[in-house]
Coordinates of N, CA and C in Angstrom, one line a residue:
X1 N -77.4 -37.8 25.8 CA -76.6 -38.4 24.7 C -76.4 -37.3 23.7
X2 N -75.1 -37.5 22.9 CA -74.7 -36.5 22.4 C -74.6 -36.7 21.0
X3 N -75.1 -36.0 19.9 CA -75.5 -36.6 18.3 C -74.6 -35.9 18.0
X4 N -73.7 -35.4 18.5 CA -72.8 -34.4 17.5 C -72.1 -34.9 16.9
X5 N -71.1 -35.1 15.5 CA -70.3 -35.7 15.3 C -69.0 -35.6 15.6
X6 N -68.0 -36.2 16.0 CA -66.3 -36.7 16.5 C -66.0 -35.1 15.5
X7 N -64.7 -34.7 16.1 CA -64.2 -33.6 15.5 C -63.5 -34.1 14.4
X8 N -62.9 -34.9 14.5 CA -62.2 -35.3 12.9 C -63.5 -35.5 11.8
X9 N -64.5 -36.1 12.2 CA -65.7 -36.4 11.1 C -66.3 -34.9 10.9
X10 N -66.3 -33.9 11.8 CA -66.8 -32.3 11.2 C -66.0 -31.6 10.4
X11 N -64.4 -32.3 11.0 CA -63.2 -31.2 10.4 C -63.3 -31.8 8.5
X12 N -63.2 -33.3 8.5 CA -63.7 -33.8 7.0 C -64.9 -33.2 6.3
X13 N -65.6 -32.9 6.9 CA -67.0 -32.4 6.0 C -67.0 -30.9 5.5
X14 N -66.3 -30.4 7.1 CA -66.1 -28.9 6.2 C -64.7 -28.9 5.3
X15 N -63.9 -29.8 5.0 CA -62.8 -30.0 4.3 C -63.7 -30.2 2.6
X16 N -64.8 -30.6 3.5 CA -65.1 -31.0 1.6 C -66.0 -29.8 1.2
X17 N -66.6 -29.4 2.2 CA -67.3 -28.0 1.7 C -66.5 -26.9 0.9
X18 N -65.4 -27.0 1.7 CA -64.6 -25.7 1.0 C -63.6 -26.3 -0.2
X19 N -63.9 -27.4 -0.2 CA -62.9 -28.1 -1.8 C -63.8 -28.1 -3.0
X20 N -65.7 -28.1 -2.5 CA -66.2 -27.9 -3.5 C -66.6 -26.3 -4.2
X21 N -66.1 -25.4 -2.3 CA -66.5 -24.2 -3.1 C -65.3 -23.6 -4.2
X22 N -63.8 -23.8 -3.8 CA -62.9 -23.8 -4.3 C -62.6 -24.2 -5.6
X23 N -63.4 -25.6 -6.0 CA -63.8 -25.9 -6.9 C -64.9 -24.9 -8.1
X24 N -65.8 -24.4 -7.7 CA -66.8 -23.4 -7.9 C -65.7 -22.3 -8.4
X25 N -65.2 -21.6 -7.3 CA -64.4 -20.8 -7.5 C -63.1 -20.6 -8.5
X26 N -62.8 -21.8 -8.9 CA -61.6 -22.0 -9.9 C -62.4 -22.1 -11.1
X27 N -63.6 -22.6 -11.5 CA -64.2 -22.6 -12.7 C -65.1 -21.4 -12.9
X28 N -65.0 -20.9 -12.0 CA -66.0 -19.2 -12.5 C -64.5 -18.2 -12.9
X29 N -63.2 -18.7 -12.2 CA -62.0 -17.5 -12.6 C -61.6 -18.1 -14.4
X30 N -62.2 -19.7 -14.1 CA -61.4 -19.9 -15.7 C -62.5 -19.3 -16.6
X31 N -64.0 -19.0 -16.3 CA -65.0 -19.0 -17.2 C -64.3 -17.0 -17.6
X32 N -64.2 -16.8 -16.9 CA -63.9 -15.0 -16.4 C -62.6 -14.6 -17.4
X33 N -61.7 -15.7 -17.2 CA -60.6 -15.6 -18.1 C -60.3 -15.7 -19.8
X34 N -61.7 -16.8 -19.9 CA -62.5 -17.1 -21.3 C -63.0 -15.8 -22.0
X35 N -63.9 -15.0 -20.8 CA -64.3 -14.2 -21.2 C -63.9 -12.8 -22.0
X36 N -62.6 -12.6 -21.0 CA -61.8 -11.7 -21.2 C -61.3 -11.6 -22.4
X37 N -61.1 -12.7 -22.6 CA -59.9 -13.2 -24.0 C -61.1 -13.1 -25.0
X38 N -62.1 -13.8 -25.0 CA -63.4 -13.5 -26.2 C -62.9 -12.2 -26.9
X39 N -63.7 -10.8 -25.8 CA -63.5 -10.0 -25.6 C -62.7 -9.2 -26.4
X40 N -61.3 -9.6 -25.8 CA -60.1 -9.0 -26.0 C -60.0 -9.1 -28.0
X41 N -59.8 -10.5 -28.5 CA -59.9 -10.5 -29.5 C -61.0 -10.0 -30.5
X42 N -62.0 -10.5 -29.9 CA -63.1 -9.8 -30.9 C -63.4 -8.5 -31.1
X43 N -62.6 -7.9 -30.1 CA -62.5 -6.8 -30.4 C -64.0 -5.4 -30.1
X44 N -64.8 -6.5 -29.3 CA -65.9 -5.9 -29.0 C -66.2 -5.0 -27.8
X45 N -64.9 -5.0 -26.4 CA -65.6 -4.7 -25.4 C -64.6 -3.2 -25.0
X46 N -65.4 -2.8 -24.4 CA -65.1 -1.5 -24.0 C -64.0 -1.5 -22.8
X47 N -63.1 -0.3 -22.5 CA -61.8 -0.5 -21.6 C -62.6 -1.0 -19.9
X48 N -63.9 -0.1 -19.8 CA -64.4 -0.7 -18.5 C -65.3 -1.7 -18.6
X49 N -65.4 -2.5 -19.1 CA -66.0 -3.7 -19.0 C -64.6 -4.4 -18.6
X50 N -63.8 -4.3 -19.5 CA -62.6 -5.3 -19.2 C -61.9 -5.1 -17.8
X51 N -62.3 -3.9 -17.4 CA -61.2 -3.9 -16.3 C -62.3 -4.2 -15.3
X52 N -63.2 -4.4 -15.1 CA -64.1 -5.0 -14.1 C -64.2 -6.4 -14.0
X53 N -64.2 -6.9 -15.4 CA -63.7 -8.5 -15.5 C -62.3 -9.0 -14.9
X54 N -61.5 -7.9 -15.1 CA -60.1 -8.5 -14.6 C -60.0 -8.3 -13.2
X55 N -61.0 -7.2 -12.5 CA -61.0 -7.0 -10.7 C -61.7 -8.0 -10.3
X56 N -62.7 -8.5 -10.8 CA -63.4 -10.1 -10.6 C -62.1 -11.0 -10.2
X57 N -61.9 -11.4 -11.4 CA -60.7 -12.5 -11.7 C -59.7 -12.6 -10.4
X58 N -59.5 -11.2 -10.6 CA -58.2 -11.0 -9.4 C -58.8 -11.4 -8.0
X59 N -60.0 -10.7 -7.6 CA -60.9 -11.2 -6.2 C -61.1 -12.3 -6.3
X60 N -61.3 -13.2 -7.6 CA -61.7 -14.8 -7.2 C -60.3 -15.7 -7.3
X61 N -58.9 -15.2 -7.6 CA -57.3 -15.3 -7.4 C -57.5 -15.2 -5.8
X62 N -57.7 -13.9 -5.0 CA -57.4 -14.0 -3.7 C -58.3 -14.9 -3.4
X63 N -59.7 -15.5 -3.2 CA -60.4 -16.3 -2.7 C -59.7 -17.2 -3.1
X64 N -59.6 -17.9 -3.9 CA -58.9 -19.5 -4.5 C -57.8 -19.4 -3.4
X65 N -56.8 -18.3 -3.1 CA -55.4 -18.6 -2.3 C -56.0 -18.7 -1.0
X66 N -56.8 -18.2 -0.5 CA -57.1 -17.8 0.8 C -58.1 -19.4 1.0
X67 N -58.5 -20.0 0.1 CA -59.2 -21.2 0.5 C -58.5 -22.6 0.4
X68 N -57.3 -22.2 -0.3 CA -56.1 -23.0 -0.7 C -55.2 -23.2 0.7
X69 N -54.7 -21.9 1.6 CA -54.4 -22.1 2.9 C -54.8 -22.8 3.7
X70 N -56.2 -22.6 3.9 CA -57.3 -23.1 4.7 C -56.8 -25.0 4.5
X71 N -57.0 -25.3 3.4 CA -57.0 -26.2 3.4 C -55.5 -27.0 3.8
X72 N -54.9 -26.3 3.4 CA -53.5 -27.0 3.1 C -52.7 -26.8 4.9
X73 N -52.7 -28.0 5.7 CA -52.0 -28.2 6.8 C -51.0 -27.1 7.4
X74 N -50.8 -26.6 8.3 CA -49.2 -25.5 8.2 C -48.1 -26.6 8.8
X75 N -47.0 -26.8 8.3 CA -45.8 -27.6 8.4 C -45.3 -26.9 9.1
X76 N -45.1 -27.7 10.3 CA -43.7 -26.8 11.1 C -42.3 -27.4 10.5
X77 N -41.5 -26.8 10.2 CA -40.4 -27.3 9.3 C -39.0 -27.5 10.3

């Protein structure tokens, strides 16, 4: 007997794993964005601090798009 679960019931669960990491993922780019701008106005941070914040940002931009695909069906048009 076979306990595995139906492919549609695995394909839903990892649908939701990667909606929550995506989720994860979009609130650590806004926290990163927050940061930047602190930053920027106060006038306190150094040229490489910031540009290491903004290579973050940018790497968690491609992860967001790349988990965005994933999810999103491809349409044959």
């Amino acid at each position: 007997m076979n306990a595995e679960p139906p492919r549609h019931e695995h394909r839903m669960q990892t649908d939701e794993v990667l909606r929550i990491k995506l989720q994860m993922l979009r609130r650590e780019h806004a926290d990163l964005d927050e940061s930047v701008r602190a930053l920027q106005e106060g006038g306190r941070a150094d040229m490489l601090t910031l540009q290491r914040l903004k290579r973050k940002k940018l790497m968690l931009k491609d992860a967001i798009a790349r988990l965005e695909d994933q999810l999103t069906p491809d349409i044959i048009a």
